[in-house]
Coordinates of C-alpha atoms in Angstrom, one line a residue:
X1 CA 72.8 123.3 84.4
X2 CA 74.6 124.1 87.9
X3 CA 73.1 121.6 90.9
X4 CA 71.5 123.3 93.2
X5 CA 73.2 125.2 96.8
X6 CA 73.2 122.7 99.1
X7 CA 70.9 123.4 102.4
X8 CA 71.9 123.6 105.6
X9 CA 70.9 121.0 108.3
X10 CA 70.2 121.1 111.4
X11 CA 73.2 119.9 113.3
X12 CA 72.4 116.8 116.5
X13 CA 76.0 118.1 118.5
X14 CA 75.3 121.9 118.0
X15 CA 79.6 121.5 118.8
X16 CA 80.0 120.2 115.6
X17 CA 79.0 123.2 114.4
X18 CA 82.6 124.9 112.8
X19 CA 83.3 121.5 111.0
X20 CA 80.1 121.3 109.4
X21 CA 80.5 125.2 108.0
X22 CA 84.0 124.5 106.7
X23 CA 82.6 121.4 105.4
X24 CA 79.6 123.3 103.9
X25 CA 81.2 126.3 102.7
X26 CA 84.6 124.3 100.9
X27 CA 81.7 123.2 98.8
X28 CA 80.3 125.9 97.8
X29 CA 84.0 127.0 97.0
X30 CA 85.3 123.9 94.6
X31 CA 81.8 124.5 92.6
X32 CA 82.7 127.8 92.1
X33 CA 86.2 126.3 90.4
X34 CA 86.9 127.2 87.3
X35 CA 87.0 123.8 85.9
X36 CA 84.0 122.8 87.4
X37 CA 82.6 120.4 89.9
X38 CA 82.0 116.9 89.4
X39 CA 79.0 115.4 90.6
X40 CA 80.1 112.3 92.3
X41 CA 82.6 114.3 94.1
X42 CA 79.6 117.0 95.2
X43 CA 78.0 113.8 96.3
X44 CA 80.7 112.6 98.3
X45 CA 80.8 115.9 100.5
X46 CA 77.1 116.1 100.5
X47 CA 77.1 112.6 101.9
X48 CA 80.2 113.2 104.2
X49 CA 78.4 116.7 105.5
X50 CA 75.2 114.5 106.1
X51 CA 77.3 112.7 108.5
X52 CA 78.7 115.2 110.5
X53 CA 75.0 117.0 110.9
X54 CA 74.5 113.7 112.1
X55 CA 77.0 112.4 114.4
X56 CA 76.8 112.3 118.6
X57 CA 80.1 112.3 118.5
X58 CA 82.2 115.5 119.2
X59 CA 84.5 115.9 115.9
X60 CA 87.5 117.8 117.3
X61 CA 91.0 115.6 115.3
X62 CA 91.3 114.8 111.5
X63 CA 91.4 111.6 113.1
X64 CA 88.1 111.9 114.5
X65 CA 87.0 112.9 111.7
X66 CA 88.3 109.9 109.2
X67 CA 86.0 108.0 110.6
X68 CA 83.2 109.8 109.8
X69 CA 81.1 107.4 107.2
X70 CA 81.4 108.3 103.5
X71 CA 84.7 110.8 104.3
X72 CA 88.2 109.5 102.9
X73 CA 91.1 110.1 101.6
X74 CA 90.4 112.7 99.1
X75 CA 87.6 114.7 101.6
X76 CA 90.8 114.2 104.3
X77 CA 93.7 116.4 101.9
X78 CA 90.1 118.7 101.7
X79 CA 89.8 119.6 105.2
X80 CA 93.3 119.0 106.7
X81 CA 94.3 122.8 106.2
X82 CA 90.8 122.8 108.4
X83 CA 91.8 121.0 111.4
X84 CA 94.8 122.8 111.2
X85 CA 93.9 126.0 111.9
X86 CA 91.3 124.3 114.2
X87 CA 94.2 123.1 116.9
X88 CA 96.3 126.2 116.1
X89 CA 93.1 128.8 117.0
X90 CA 92.2 126.8 120.8
X91 CA 96.2 126.3 122.5
X92 CA 97.0 129.3 124.9
X93 CA 98.3 132.6 123.4
X94 CA 100.0 132.7 126.5
X95 CA 102.7 130.6 127.4
X96 CA 103.3 128.5 124.8
X97 CA 104.3 125.3 125.0
X98 CA 106.2 123.2 122.9
X99 CA 103.4 120.6 121.2
X100 CA 105.8 117.3 121.1
X101 CA 106.4 115.1 117.8
X102 CA 103.5 116.8 115.1
X103 CA 102.4 112.9 112.7
X104 CA 103.0 114.0 108.9
X105 CA 100.3 114.3 106.3
X106 CA 101.2 112.2 102.6
X107 CA 102.4 114.3 100.4
X108 CA 102.5 115.0 96.9
X109 CA 105.3 112.5 95.7
X110 CA 104.9 110.4 98.8
X111 CA 104.5 106.3 98.7
X112 CA 100.3 107.6 99.2
X113 CA 100.0 109.6 95.8
X114 CA 100.4 106.5 93.8
X115 CA 101.8 105.8 91.1
X116 CA 106.1 107.1 91.3
X117 CA 106.6 107.6 87.5
X118 CA 110.0 109.4 86.5
X119 CA 111.9 111.1 89.0
X120 CA 114.4 113.5 87.3
X121 CA 116.4 116.0 89.2
X122 CA 119.4 117.7 88.5
X123 CA 122.8 115.8 90.4
X124 CA 124.1 118.9 91.3
X125 CA 121.1 120.3 92.8
X126 CA 119.9 117.5 95.1
X127 CA 121.0 117.6 98.6
X128 CA 119.5 120.2 98.4
X129 CA 115.9 119.4 97.3
X130 CA 116.8 116.7 100.2
X131 CA 117.3 118.4 102.8
X132 CA 117.8 118.4 106.7
X133 CA 116.6 122.0 108.1
X134 CA 116.5 123.9 111.4
X135 CA 114.3 126.5 111.6
X136 CA 116.2 129.5 113.1
X137 CA 112.3 130.4 114.9
X138 CA 112.5 128.1 117.3
X139 CA 113.6 128.5 120.6
X140 CA 116.6 126.8 121.9
X141 CA 116.4 123.6 122.8
X142 CA 114.1 123.1 120.2
X143 CA 114.6 122.0 116.3
X144 CA 112.3 121.2 113.5
X145 CA 113.7 119.2 111.1
X146 CA 112.1 118.7 107.3
X147 CA 112.4 116.6 104.9
X148 CA 112.0 118.4 101.6
X149 CA 110.8 117.3 98.2
X150 CA 111.0 119.4 94.7
X151 CA 109.3 116.7 92.7
X152 CA 106.4 117.1 90.7
X153 CA 105.6 113.8 89.9
X154 CA 103.1 111.3 91.1
X155 CA 99.3 110.4 90.4
X156 CA 96.8 113.4 90.3
X157 CA 93.9 111.0 91.9
X158 CA 95.9 110.5 95.2
X159 CA 97.9 113.0 95.6
X160 CA 98.6 115.1 98.5
X161 CA 98.4 119.2 99.3
X162 CA 101.1 121.4 97.8
X163 CA 103.5 121.5 101.2
X164 CA 107.3 121.0 100.4
X165 CA 107.2 119.5 104.9
X166 CA 107.1 115.7 105.0
X167 CA 108.0 115.5 107.8
X168 CA 108.0 118.0 111.3
X169 CA 109.1 117.4 114.7
X170 CA 109.6 119.9 117.2
X171 CA 111.5 117.5 119.5
X172 CA 115.3 117.5 120.0
X173 CA 116.9 114.5 118.3
X174 CA 119.0 112.2 120.4
X175 CA 122.8 113.7 120.1
X176 CA 126.0 111.6 120.3
X177 CA 128.3 112.7 123.3
X178 CA 130.1 116.2 123.5
X179 CA 133.0 115.7 125.5
X180 CA 135.1 118.8 124.0
X181 CA 134.9 121.8 121.9
X182 CA 135.4 119.6 118.1
X183 CA 132.9 120.3 115.6
X184 CA 130.7 117.4 115.2
X185 CA 133.0 116.0 111.9
X186 CA 135.8 115.7 113.3
X187 CA 135.0 114.0 116.6
X188 CA 132.6 111.6 114.5
X189 CA 132.4 110.1 111.0
X190 CA 129.3 109.0 109.7
X191 CA 128.0 105.8 108.5
X192 CA 125.1 104.6 106.5
X193 CA 124.8 101.1 107.2
X194 CA 122.6 98.7 105.2
X195 CA 121.0 95.4 105.9
X196 CA 122.5 91.8 104.2
X197 CA 119.4 90.5 103.6
X198 CA 118.2 93.2 101.2
X199 CA 116.9 92.5 97.6
X200 CA 118.5 94.8 95.2
X201 CA 117.6 92.5 92.4
X202 CA 120.2 89.8 92.6
X203 CA 120.7 86.3 93.4
X204 CA 122.6 86.8 96.5
X205 CA 122.2 89.7 98.5
X206 CA 124.6 90.5 100.9
X207 CA 126.7 91.2 96.6
X208 CA 123.5 93.0 96.2
X209 CA 124.1 94.7 99.5
X210 CA 127.3 95.8 98.9
X211 CA 127.5 96.8 95.8
X212 CA 125.0 98.6 95.9
X213 CA 126.9 100.2 98.9
X214 CA 129.8 100.8 97.0
X215 CA 127.9 103.0 94.7
X216 CA 126.4 105.0 97.0
X217 CA 130.2 105.3 98.7
X218 CA 131.8 106.3 95.8
X219 CA 128.6 108.9 94.4
X220 CA 127.9 111.1 97.2
X221 CA 131.6 110.3 99.1
X222 CA 130.3 108.9 102.0
X223 CA 131.4 106.0 104.1
X224 CA 128.8 103.4 103.9
X225 CA 129.3 99.8 105.2
X226 CA 126.6 95.7 105.1
X227 CA 125.6 93.7 108.1
X228 CA 123.2 91.9 109.9
X229 CA 120.5 94.6 111.2
X230 CA 118.7 93.7 113.9
X231 CA 115.3 96.0 112.7
X232 CA 114.6 97.6 110.2
X233 CA 116.9 98.2 106.1
X234 CA 119.3 100.7 107.1
X235 CA 119.7 102.9 109.6
X236 CA 123.1 105.8 110.9
X237 CA 125.6 105.5 113.5
X238 CA 128.5 108.1 114.6
X239 CA 131.7 106.4 114.8
X240 CA 133.5 107.7 117.0
X241 CA 137.0 108.8 115.4
X242 CA 139.6 108.3 117.9
X243 CA 138.0 106.1 121.0
X244 CA 135.4 103.9 117.9
X245 CA 132.4 103.8 119.8
X246 CA 129.5 103.4 117.3
X247 CA 126.6 105.8 117.9
X248 CA 123.3 104.8 116.6
X249 CA 121.3 108.1 115.1
X250 CA 117.7 109.0 115.6
X251 CA 117.0 108.0 112.4
X252 CA 115.8 104.0 110.9
X253 CA 114.8 103.1 106.9
X254 CA 112.1 100.3 106.1
X255 CA 112.4 99.5 102.8
X256 CA 110.1 97.6 101.3
X257 CA 109.6 97.2 97.2
X258 CA 105.9 96.9 96.3
X259 CA 105.5 93.1 95.7
X260 CA 106.7 92.5 99.3
X261 CA 104.7 95.1 101.1
X262 CA 101.4 93.3 99.6
X263 CA 102.7 90.5 100.3
X264 CA 102.9 91.3 104.4
X265 CA 100.0 93.4 103.8
X266 CA 98.2 90.1 103.2
X267 CA 99.8 87.9 106.1
X268 CA 99.8 90.9 108.1
X269 CA 103.4 91.3 108.2
X270 CA 104.1 94.3 107.9
X271 CA 102.1 95.2 110.9
X272 CA 104.2 92.9 113.0
X273 CA 107.7 95.1 111.2
X274 CA 106.2 99.0 111.8
X275 CA 105.1 97.9 115.8
X276 CA 109.0 96.4 115.8
X277 CA 109.7 99.7 114.5
X278 CA 108.3 101.8 117.1
X279 CA 109.8 100.1 119.8
X280 CA 113.2 100.1 118.7
X281 CA 114.2 103.2 120.5
X282 CA 115.0 105.4 117.4
X283 CA 112.5 107.9 116.7
X284 CA 112.5 109.3 113.1
X285 CA 111.2 105.7 111.2
X286 CA 111.2 106.5 107.6
X287 CA 109.5 104.0 105.3
X288 CA 110.5 103.5 102.1
X289 CA 108.3 102.4 98.8
X290 CA 109.8 101.3 95.9
X291 CA 107.7 101.0 92.8
X292 CA 104.6 101.9 91.2
X293 CA 101.8 100.6 93.2
X294 CA 99.3 101.0 90.3
X295 CA 101.2 98.1 88.6
X296 CA 101.0 95.6 91.0
X297 CA 99.5 92.3 91.3
X298 CA 97.5 92.7 94.5
X299 CA 95.0 95.3 95.6
X300 CA 96.0 98.6 94.7
X301 CA 93.6 100.1 96.9
X302 CA 94.9 97.8 100.5
X303 CA 98.6 99.3 99.0
X304 CA 97.7 102.7 99.2
X305 CA 95.2 102.8 102.2
X306 CA 98.3 100.6 104.0
X307 CA 100.6 103.8 103.2
X308 CA 97.9 106.5 103.8
X309 CA 97.3 104.7 107.0
X310 CA 101.0 104.0 108.2
X311 CA 101.4 108.4 107.8
X312 CA 98.8 109.9 109.0
X313 CA 98.0 107.7 112.2
X314 CA 101.5 106.0 113.1
X315 CA 103.6 108.9 112.7
X316 CA 106.2 106.8 110.0
X317 CA 107.7 108.8 107.3
X318 CA 106.3 107.6 104.1
X319 CA 109.1 108.2 101.5
X320 CA 108.7 106.6 97.5
X321 CA 110.9 105.5 94.8
X322 CA 110.3 104.5 91.1
X323 CA 113.4 101.9 91.3
X324 CA 116.9 100.4 92.7
X325 CA 118.5 103.8 91.3
X326 CA 116.1 105.9 92.7
X327 CA 116.7 103.9 95.4
X328 CA 119.9 104.4 96.0
X329 CA 119.8 108.8 95.1
X330 CA 117.1 108.5 98.3
X331 CA 119.3 106.6 100.5
X332 CA 122.7 108.8 99.7
X333 CA 120.7 112.5 100.0
X334 CA 119.2 111.4 102.7
X335 CA 122.6 110.7 104.1
X336 CA 123.8 114.4 103.4
X337 CA 120.7 116.3 104.9
X338 CA 121.9 113.8 108.2
X339 CA 125.4 114.9 108.6
X340 CA 123.9 118.7 107.8
X341 CA 121.7 118.2 110.5
X342 CA 124.4 117.5 113.1
X343 CA 127.4 119.2 111.8
X344 CA 124.4 122.0 112.6
X345 CA 123.1 121.3 115.9
X346 CA 125.5 119.4 116.9
X347 CA 126.9 122.1 120.0
X348 CA 124.0 123.7 120.2
X349 CA 121.6 120.7 121.3
X350 CA 124.4 118.3 122.5
X351 CA 124.3 119.1 126.2
X352 CA 120.2 119.0 126.2
X353 CA 119.7 116.7 123.5
X354 CA 119.1 112.8 125.0
X355 CA 122.3 110.8 124.1
X356 CA 122.8 108.5 121.4
X357 CA 122.2 104.3 122.4
X358 CA 125.4 102.4 121.6
X359 CA 124.8 100.0 118.7
X360 CA 125.5 97.4 121.4
X361 CA 122.2 99.2 123.1
X362 CA 120.6 99.5 120.1
X363 CA 121.2 96.0 119.3
X364 CA 119.8 93.9 122.7
X365 CA 116.5 96.5 122.9
X366 CA 115.6 95.1 119.2
X367 CA 116.8 91.8 120.2
X368 CA 114.6 91.8 123.6
X369 CA 111.6 93.0 121.2
X370 CA 111.9 89.3 119.4
X371 CA 111.3 87.2 122.3
X372 CA 107.2 86.7 122.3
X373 CA 104.7 85.5 124.9
X374 CA 102.7 82.1 124.7
X375 CA 100.1 85.1 124.0
X376 CA 101.5 87.0 121.2
X377 CA 102.5 84.1 119.3
X378 CA 98.4 82.7 119.5
X379 CA 97.8 86.4 118.6
X380 CA 100.3 85.9 115.3
X381 CA 98.5 82.3 114.5
X382 CA 94.8 83.9 115.0
X383 CA 95.8 87.0 112.7
X384 CA 96.3 84.3 110.1
X385 CA 92.7 83.9 109.5
X386 CA 89.6 85.4 107.0
X387 CA 88.1 88.7 109.0
X388 CA 90.4 88.1 111.6
X389 CA 92.6 91.6 112.1
X390 CA 95.0 92.7 114.7
X391 CA 92.2 94.2 117.2
X392 CA 90.0 90.5 116.8
X393 CA 93.1 89.2 117.5
X394 CA 94.0 90.7 120.4
X395 CA 90.6 90.9 121.7
X396 CA 90.5 86.8 121.6
X397 CA 93.5 86.8 123.8
X398 CA 92.3 89.4 126.1
X399 CA 89.9 86.0 127.6
X400 CA 91.7 82.9 126.3
X401 CA 95.6 84.0 126.0
X402 CA 96.6 80.4 125.0
X403 CA 95.3 77.7 122.4
X404 CA 94.3 75.8 125.4
X405 CA 93.1 77.7 126.7
X406 CA 89.9 78.6 124.3
X407 CA 89.5 74.9 123.0
X408 CA 88.8 74.4 126.7
X409 CA 86.4 76.9 126.1
X410 CA 84.8 75.4 123.2
X411 CA 84.6 71.8 125.1
X412 CA 82.5 73.4 127.7
X413 CA 79.7 74.3 125.0
X414 CA 80.4 70.8 123.5
X415 CA 77.0 69.2 122.0
X416 CA 76.1 73.3 120.6
X417 CA 77.5 74.2 117.5
X418 CA 75.5 77.3 116.9
X419 CA 77.1 78.5 120.7
X420 CA 80.3 77.2 119.7
X421 CA 80.3 80.0 116.7
X422 CA 78.6 82.3 118.0
X423 CA 81.4 82.4 121.5
X424 CA 84.1 85.2 120.9
X425 CA 81.3 87.2 119.5
X426 CA 79.1 87.2 122.0
X427 CA 82.0 87.9 124.6
X428 CA 83.5 90.9 122.8
X429 CA 81.9 93.0 120.5
X430 CA 85.2 93.9 118.1
X431 CA 84.4 90.3 117.2
X432 CA 82.3 90.3 114.6
X433 CA 80.3 87.2 114.0
X434 CA 82.3 85.4 111.1
X435 CA 85.9 86.1 112.7
X436 CA 84.1 84.0 115.9
X437 CA 82.9 81.3 113.7
X438 CA 85.7 80.7 111.5
X439 CA 88.5 80.7 114.6
X440 CA 85.8 78.0 116.1
X441 CA 86.6 75.5 112.7
X442 CA 89.3 76.2 112.6
X443 CA 90.2 75.3 116.9
X444 CA 87.5 73.0 117.3
X445 CA 85.6 72.3 113.9
X446 CA 87.2 70.1 110.8
X447 CA 88.9 73.6 110.0
X448 CA 87.9 73.8 106.8
X449 CA 84.9 75.9 104.6
X450 CA 86.6 79.0 106.6
X451 CA 84.9 81.8 105.2
X452 CA 86.6 85.3 103.5

């Protein structure tokens, strides 16, 4: 027996009528599908619909929609099309201005999609599948960079919408300087640089990285070198053929195998690493996840959530590979795509785009990121305490920038343990009771019995 048609509810905020109606219609539409509609999914729709109708805050973006109770990754994928269309409808029809960077949405075969499966490609067709293309319909001084995948593998449970575009940016990528009418490849040689600390399965990481570099170079006929990078696991440079000056192109890769990603999530390293990437000066941030999350010894849900938020909310392009060999191919295809992009757009955009930093400038900027204040170090230490998230740690150092400052505040309440345990909670709504109590026990108590 088919479930009764859902009733439309009264809206607490009329402004959310469009979202509620779209959610209601999507629910009815999915009920009519030939394969039927699972009861648990129908309940998920119902709960989200009730909370949207009851929301006292306006829901204008996908991020605001994701904060509604009962809305998870599956519903976000179902409603992504509505928010894309509504944002287009609200834009002015005359004298449209460039929008700037559009954050990507996880798609099929990205790390957020779950299991990697086995990626099978025709080697001769592969460069066409992973290609950087420029939309010819855009006006001059605007380019659209697209990373495409034609692979069809991935987990049905966590797959993203069927869409080829993984990353789109309506801004001009930084260009190396052009001083003559020579073409890009006549002036520059593109070199993929891999970090010498990368682990590719051998005991000696430097030997392993060099072996991988040789394999990529011979397979794709490109230049690959190994050196110590200040940030990231892979970058691309344009080396001037005569002057030998090296300019860092606008792309950087952070590579994580599943075990390393799970470990970095537990100790909060991955947030610090992503922050350094976001502040290194390069704009095309690629997060390459290697392996199958479903085989991880850690929390599968936390890995998938981390990949999802990295791409949805933080502007990274999350790519997924099945293992070392697939990662090597991915590096090769990305290099060919980057070469093709600069070769195609060098003459058109070189005079209007920003100039790529030299390698020395890039290295100097990244080194400055490694310098931390006492407050930043204190925040990192606090994040190791159970229930203390990044937001909680930042809220604490806003009131007490150093350990000495915090200890002094506790000393003022000496003798009233309850007041000491609740001190931080009472100062900020961001700090919950558990985090406040755990910080007190670590700093002023015996450091035992911290509650997770």
